[in-house]
GROMACS .gro file of C-alpha atoms in nm:
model
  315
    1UNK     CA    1   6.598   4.985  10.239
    2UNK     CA    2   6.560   5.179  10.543
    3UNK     CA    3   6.301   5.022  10.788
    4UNK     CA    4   6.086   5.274  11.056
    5UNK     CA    5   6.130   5.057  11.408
    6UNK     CA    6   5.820   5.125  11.477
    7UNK     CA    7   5.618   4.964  11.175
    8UNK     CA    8   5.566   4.570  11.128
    9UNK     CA    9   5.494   4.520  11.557
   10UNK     CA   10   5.835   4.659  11.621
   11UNK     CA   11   6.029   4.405  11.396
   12UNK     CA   12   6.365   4.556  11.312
   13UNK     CA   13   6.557   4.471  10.971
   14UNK     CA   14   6.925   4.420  11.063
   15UNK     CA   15   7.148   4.321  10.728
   16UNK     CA   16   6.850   4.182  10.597
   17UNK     CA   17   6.728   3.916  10.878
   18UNK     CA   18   6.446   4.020  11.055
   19UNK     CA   19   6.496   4.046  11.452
   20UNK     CA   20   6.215   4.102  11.657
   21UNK     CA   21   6.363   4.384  11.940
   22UNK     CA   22   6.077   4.489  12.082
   23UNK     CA   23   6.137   4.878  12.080
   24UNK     CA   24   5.877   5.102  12.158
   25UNK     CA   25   5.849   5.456  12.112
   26UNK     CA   26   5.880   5.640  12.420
   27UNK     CA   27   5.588   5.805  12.545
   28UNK     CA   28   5.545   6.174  12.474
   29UNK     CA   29   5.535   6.282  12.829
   30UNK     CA   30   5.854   6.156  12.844
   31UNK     CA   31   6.035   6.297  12.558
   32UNK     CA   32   5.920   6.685  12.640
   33UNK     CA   33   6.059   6.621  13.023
   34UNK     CA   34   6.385   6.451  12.917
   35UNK     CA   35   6.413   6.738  12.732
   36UNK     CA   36   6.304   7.013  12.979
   37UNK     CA   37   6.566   6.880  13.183
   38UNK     CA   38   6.826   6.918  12.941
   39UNK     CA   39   6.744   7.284  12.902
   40UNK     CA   40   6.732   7.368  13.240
   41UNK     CA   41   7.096   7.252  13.224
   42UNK     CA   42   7.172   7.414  12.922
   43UNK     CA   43   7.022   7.766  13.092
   44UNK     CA   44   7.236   7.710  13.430
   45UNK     CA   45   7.572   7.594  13.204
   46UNK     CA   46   7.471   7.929  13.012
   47UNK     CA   47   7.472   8.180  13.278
   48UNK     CA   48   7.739   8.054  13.436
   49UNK     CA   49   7.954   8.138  13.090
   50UNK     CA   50   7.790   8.448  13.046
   51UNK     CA   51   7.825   8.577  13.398
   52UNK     CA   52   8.227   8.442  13.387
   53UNK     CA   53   8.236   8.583  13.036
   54UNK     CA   54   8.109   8.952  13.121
   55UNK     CA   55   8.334   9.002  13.430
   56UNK     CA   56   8.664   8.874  13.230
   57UNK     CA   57   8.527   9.108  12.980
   58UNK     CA   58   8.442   9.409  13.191
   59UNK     CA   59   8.794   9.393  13.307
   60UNK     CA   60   8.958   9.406  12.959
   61UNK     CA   61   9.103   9.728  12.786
   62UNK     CA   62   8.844   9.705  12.563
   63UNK     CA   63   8.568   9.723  12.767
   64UNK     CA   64   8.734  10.013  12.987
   65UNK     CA   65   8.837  10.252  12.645
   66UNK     CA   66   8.429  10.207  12.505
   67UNK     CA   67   8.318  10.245  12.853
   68UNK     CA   68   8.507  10.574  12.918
   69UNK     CA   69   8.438  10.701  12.598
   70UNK     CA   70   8.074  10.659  12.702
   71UNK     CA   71   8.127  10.847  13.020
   72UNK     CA   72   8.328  11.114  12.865
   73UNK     CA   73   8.035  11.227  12.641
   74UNK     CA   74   7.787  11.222  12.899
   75UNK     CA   75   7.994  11.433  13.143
   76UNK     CA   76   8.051  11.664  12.835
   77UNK     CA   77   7.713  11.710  12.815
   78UNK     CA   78   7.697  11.881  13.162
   79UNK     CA   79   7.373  11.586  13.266
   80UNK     CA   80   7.679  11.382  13.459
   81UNK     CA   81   7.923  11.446  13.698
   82UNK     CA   82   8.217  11.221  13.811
   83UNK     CA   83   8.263  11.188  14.201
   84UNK     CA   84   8.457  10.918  14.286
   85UNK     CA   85   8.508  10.741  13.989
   86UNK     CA   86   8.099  10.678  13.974
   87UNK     CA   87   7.883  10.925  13.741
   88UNK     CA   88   7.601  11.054  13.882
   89UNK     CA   89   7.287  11.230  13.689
   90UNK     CA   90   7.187  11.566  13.738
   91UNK     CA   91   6.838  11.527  13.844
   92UNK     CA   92   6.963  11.229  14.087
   93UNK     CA   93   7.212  11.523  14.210
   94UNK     CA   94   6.917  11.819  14.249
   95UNK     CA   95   6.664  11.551  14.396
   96UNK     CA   96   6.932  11.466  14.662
   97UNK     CA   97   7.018  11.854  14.737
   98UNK     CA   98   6.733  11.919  15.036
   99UNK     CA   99   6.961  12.242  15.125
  100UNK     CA  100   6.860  12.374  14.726
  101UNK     CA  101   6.542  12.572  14.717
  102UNK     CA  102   6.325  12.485  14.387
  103UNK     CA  103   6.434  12.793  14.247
  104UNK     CA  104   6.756  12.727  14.275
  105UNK     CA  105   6.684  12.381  14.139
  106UNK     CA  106   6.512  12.502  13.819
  107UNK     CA  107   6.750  12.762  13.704
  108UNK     CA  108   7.047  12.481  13.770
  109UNK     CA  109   6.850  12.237  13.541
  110UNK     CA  110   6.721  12.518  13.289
  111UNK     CA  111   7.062  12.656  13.224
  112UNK     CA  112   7.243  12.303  13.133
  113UNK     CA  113   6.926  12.198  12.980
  114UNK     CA  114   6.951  12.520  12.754
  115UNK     CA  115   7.383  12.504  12.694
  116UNK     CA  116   7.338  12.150  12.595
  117UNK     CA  117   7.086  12.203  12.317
  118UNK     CA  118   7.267  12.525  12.212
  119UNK     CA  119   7.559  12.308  12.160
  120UNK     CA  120   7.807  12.549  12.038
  121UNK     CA  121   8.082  12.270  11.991
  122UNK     CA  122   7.877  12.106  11.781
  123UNK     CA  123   7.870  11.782  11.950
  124UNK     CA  124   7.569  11.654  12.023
  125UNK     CA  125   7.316  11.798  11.724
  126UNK     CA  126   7.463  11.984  11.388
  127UNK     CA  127   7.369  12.309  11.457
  128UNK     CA  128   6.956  12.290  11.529
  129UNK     CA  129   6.979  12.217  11.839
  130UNK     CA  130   6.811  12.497  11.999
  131UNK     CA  131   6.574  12.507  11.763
  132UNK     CA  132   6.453  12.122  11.873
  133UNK     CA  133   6.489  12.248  12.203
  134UNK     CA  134   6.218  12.553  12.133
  135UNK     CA  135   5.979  12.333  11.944
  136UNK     CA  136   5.970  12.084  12.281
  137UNK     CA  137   5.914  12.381  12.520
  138UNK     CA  138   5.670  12.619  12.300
  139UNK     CA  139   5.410  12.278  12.354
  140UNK     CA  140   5.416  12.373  12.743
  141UNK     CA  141   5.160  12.623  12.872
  142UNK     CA  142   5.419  12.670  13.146
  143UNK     CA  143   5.670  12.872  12.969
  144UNK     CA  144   5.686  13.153  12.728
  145UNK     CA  145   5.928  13.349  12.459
  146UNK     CA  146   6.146  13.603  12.668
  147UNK     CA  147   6.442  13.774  12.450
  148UNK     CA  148   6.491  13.481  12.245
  149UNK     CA  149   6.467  13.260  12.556
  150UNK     CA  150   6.157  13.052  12.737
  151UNK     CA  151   6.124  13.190  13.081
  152UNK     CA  152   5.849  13.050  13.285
  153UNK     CA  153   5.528  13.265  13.310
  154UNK     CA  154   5.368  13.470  13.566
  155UNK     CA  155   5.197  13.247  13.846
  156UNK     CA  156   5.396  12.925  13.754
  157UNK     CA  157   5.560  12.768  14.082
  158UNK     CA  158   5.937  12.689  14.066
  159UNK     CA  159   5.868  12.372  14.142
  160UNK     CA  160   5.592  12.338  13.848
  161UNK     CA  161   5.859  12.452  13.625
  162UNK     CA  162   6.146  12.268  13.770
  163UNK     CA  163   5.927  11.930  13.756
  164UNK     CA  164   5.885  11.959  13.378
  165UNK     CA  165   6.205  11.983  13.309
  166UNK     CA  166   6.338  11.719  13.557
  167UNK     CA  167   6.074  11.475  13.348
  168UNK     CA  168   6.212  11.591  13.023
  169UNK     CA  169   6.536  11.535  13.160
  170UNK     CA  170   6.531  11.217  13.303
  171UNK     CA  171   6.253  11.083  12.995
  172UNK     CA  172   6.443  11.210  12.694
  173UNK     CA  173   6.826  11.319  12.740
  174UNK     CA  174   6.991  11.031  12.746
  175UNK     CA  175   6.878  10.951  12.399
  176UNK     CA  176   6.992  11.264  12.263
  177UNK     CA  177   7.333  11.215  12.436
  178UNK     CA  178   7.344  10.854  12.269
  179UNK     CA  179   7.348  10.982  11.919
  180UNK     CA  180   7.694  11.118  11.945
  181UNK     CA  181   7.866  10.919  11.689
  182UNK     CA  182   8.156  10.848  11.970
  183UNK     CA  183   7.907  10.693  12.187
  184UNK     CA  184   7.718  10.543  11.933
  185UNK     CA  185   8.079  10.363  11.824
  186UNK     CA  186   8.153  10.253  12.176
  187UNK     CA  187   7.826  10.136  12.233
  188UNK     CA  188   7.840   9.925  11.939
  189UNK     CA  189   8.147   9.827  12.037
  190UNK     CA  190   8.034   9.687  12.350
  191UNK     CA  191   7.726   9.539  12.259
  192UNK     CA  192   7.873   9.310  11.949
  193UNK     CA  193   8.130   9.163  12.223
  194UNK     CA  194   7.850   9.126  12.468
  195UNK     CA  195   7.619   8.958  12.154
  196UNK     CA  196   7.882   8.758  12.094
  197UNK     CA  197   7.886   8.603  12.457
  198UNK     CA  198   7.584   8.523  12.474
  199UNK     CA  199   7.559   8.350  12.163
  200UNK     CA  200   7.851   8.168  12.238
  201UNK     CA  201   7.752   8.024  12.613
  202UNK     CA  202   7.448   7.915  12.468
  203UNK     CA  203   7.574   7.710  12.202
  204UNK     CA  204   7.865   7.578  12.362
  205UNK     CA  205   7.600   7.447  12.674
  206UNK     CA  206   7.373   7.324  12.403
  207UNK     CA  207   7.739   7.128  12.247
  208UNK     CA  208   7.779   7.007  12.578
  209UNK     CA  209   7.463   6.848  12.705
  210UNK     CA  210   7.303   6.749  12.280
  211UNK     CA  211   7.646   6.661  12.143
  212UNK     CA  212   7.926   6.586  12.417
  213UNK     CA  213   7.763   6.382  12.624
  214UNK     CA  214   7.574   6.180  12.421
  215UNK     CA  215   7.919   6.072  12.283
  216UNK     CA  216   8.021   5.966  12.613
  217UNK     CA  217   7.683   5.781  12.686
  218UNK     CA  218   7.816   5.597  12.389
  219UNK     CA  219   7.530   5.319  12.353
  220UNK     CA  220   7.218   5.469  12.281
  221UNK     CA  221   7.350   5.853  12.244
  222UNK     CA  222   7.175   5.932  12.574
  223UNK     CA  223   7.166   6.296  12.706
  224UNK     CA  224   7.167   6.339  13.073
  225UNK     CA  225   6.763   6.409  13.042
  226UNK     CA  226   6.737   6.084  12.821
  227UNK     CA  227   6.945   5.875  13.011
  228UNK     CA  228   6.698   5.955  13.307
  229UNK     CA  229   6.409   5.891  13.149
  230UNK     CA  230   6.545   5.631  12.957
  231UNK     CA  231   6.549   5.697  12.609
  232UNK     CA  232   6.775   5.597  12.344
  233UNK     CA  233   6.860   5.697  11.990
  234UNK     CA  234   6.882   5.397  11.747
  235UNK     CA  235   6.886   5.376  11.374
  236UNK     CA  236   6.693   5.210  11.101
  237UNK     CA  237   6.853   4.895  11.169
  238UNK     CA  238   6.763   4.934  11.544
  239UNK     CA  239   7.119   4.924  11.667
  240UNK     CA  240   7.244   5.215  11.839
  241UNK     CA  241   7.315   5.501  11.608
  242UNK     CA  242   7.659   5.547  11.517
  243UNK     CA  243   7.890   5.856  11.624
  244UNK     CA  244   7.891   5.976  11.224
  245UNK     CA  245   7.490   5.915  11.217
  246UNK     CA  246   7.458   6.085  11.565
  247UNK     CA  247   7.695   6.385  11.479
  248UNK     CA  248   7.485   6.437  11.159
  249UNK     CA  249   7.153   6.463  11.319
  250UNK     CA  250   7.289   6.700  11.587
  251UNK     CA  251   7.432   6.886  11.279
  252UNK     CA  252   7.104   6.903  11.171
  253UNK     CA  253   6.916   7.014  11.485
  254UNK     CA  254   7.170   7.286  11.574
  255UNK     CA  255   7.129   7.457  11.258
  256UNK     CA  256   6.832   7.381  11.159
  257UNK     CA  257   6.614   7.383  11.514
  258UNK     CA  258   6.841   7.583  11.762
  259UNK     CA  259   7.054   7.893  11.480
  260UNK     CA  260   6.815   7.908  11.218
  261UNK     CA  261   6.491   7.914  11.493
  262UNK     CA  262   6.670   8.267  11.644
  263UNK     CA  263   6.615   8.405  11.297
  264UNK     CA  264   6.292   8.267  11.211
  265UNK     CA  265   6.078   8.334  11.486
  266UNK     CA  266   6.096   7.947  11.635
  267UNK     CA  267   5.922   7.854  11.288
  268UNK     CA  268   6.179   7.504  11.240
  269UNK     CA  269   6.196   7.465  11.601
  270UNK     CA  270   5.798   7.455  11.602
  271UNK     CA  271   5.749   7.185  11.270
  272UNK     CA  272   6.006   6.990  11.480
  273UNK     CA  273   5.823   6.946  11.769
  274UNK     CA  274   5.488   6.893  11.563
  275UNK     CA  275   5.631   6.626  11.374
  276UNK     CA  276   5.724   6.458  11.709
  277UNK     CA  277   5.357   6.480  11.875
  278UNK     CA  278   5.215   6.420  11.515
  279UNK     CA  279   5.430   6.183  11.255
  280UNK     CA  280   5.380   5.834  11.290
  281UNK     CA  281   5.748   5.755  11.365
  282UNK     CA  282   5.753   6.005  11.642
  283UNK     CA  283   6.071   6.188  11.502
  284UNK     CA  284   6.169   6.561  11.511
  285UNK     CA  285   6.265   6.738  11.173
  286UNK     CA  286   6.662   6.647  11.283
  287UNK     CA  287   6.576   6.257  11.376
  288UNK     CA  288   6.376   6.226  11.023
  289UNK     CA  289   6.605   6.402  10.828
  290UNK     CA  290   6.931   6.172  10.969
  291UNK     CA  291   6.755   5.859  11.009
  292UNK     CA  292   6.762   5.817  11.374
  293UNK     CA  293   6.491   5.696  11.555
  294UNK     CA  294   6.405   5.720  11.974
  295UNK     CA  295   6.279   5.445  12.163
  296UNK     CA  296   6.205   5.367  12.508
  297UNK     CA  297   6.541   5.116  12.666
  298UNK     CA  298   6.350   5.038  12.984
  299UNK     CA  299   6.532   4.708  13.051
  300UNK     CA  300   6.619   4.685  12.713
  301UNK     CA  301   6.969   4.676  12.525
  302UNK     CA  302   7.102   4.852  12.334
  303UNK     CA  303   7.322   4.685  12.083
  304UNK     CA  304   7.623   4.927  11.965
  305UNK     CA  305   7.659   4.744  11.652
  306UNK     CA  306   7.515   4.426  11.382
  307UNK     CA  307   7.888   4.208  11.512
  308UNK     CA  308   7.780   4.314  11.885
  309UNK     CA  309   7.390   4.153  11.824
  310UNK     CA  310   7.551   3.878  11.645
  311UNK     CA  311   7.779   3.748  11.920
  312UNK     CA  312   7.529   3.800  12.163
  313UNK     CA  313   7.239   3.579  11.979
  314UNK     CA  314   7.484   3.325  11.845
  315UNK     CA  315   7.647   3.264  12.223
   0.00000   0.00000   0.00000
């Protein structure tokens, strides 16, 4: 029957004997830093992947066909010119032109403004785009119906005029030009890698620093945060908890606190901790669920084994 170390004054049941090891459950102060630390180190291990990750991947073919894709559609529709292999914005251009007077500047941004929502190759909105484009403007006070066309009225300044479109402009086009299904696909395209990256740095630092090393610390399955503040996993018997036990309660945290937490609003990750602060035992969901226990090994040892604690006690 499994025994909770911490129950009968910290007598531990091993194959039946009783053996008095004098575990104690670490103190809670201890447990959240051990931890902290571990997760600062799982953060810096993680954006060091990602940040390797994303330039390997911004230098793939991949990355380059989505990416020009992108750039294609925005320079067809007339908001983005190419000049030296960098795309630069319209209003960005106009804003930087001190030479252009603001007439100038408004009938420059009025006339692509008005070619891209007329759209005549059909690639940006299925044939209503000027219609969208009248319902926007007919809300302004600044502008009225001319020949099928809104020209701005009598007594409005160029640059009055050429301000609401260069807010429109820099506010709103960029989500019309984003719902071109080629930029949508590339997009997509880009963003699932980039998901993917980041999902995979910070699972393979969380491997490394709650699985890995705690192999290597082989007596007491210490983590690098643990092994500072001294904290060991043991289980029921109060020998150190074996690689199978070990692997089966990170198993259990990984999925359970770390993949199913992303999906569930923290919801596991927060009964874990409770149970810690709160159960008896002192054991997260994974440490209950696997039979592991942590105690405090200040100047104590850790037995990796019952033969181990035998041939100790018997010499």
């Amino acid at each position: 029957m499994e025994t909770n170390p911490y129950l009968k004054d910290n007598e531990v049941v091993n194959n039946d004997k009783e053996v008095i090891l004098e575990y104690e459950k670490p103190q809670l102060y201890k447990r959240v830093f051990s931890n902290i630390i571990d997760m600062i180190l799982v953060f810096i291990v993680s954006v060091s992947l990602i940040s390797l990750s994303l330039s390997i991947y911004n230098k793939s073919e991949s990355y380059t066909n989505s990416n020009k894709i992108m750039n294609d559609v925005k320079i067809q529709s007339g908001f983005y010119k190419e000049i030296d292999d960098t795309l630069i914005f319209l209003t960005d251009e106009l804003e930087s032109a001190t030479e252009k007077t603001y007439e100038e500047k408004y009938n420059t941004i009025k006339n692509i403004t008005y070619t891209f929502f007329l759209d005549e190759s059909g690639t940006f909105f299925e044939g209503n785009g000027i219609q969208i484009w009248h319902e926007i403007i007919s809300k302004s006070d600044l502008f009225e119906l001319v020949d099928g066309k809104y020209e701005k009225r009598d007594g409005v300044s160029d640059l009055r005029a050429y301000e609401f479109y260069k807010k429109f402009v820099d506010e709103n086009i960029l989500g019309y030009i984003s719902k071109n299904i080629d930029y949508i696909d590339a997009a997509r395209a880009i963003i699932i890698v980039q998901i993917v990256i980041f999902l995979a740095s910070f699972f393979l630092s969380i491997i490394i620093f709650y699985l890995v090393i705690p192999l290597i610390f082989y007596r007491g399955k210490k983590s690098l945060g643990r092994l500072i503040f001294k904290i060991a996993f043991v289980d029921f018997q109060g020998i150190s908890a074996s690689s199978a036990r070990f692997l089966g309660k990170f198993a259990l945290f990984f999925f359970i606190e770390v993949v199913l937490s992303i999906f569930t609003f923290g919801i596991p990750l927060f009964i874990s901790i409770s149970m810690v602060g709160f159960s008896k035992s002192g054991q997260c969901l994974s440490e209950y669920l696997s039979g592991v226990y942590a105690i405090s090994s200040d100047n104590k040892k850790i037995y990796k084994n019952v033969e181990e604690y035998d041939e100790t006690h018997i010499n």
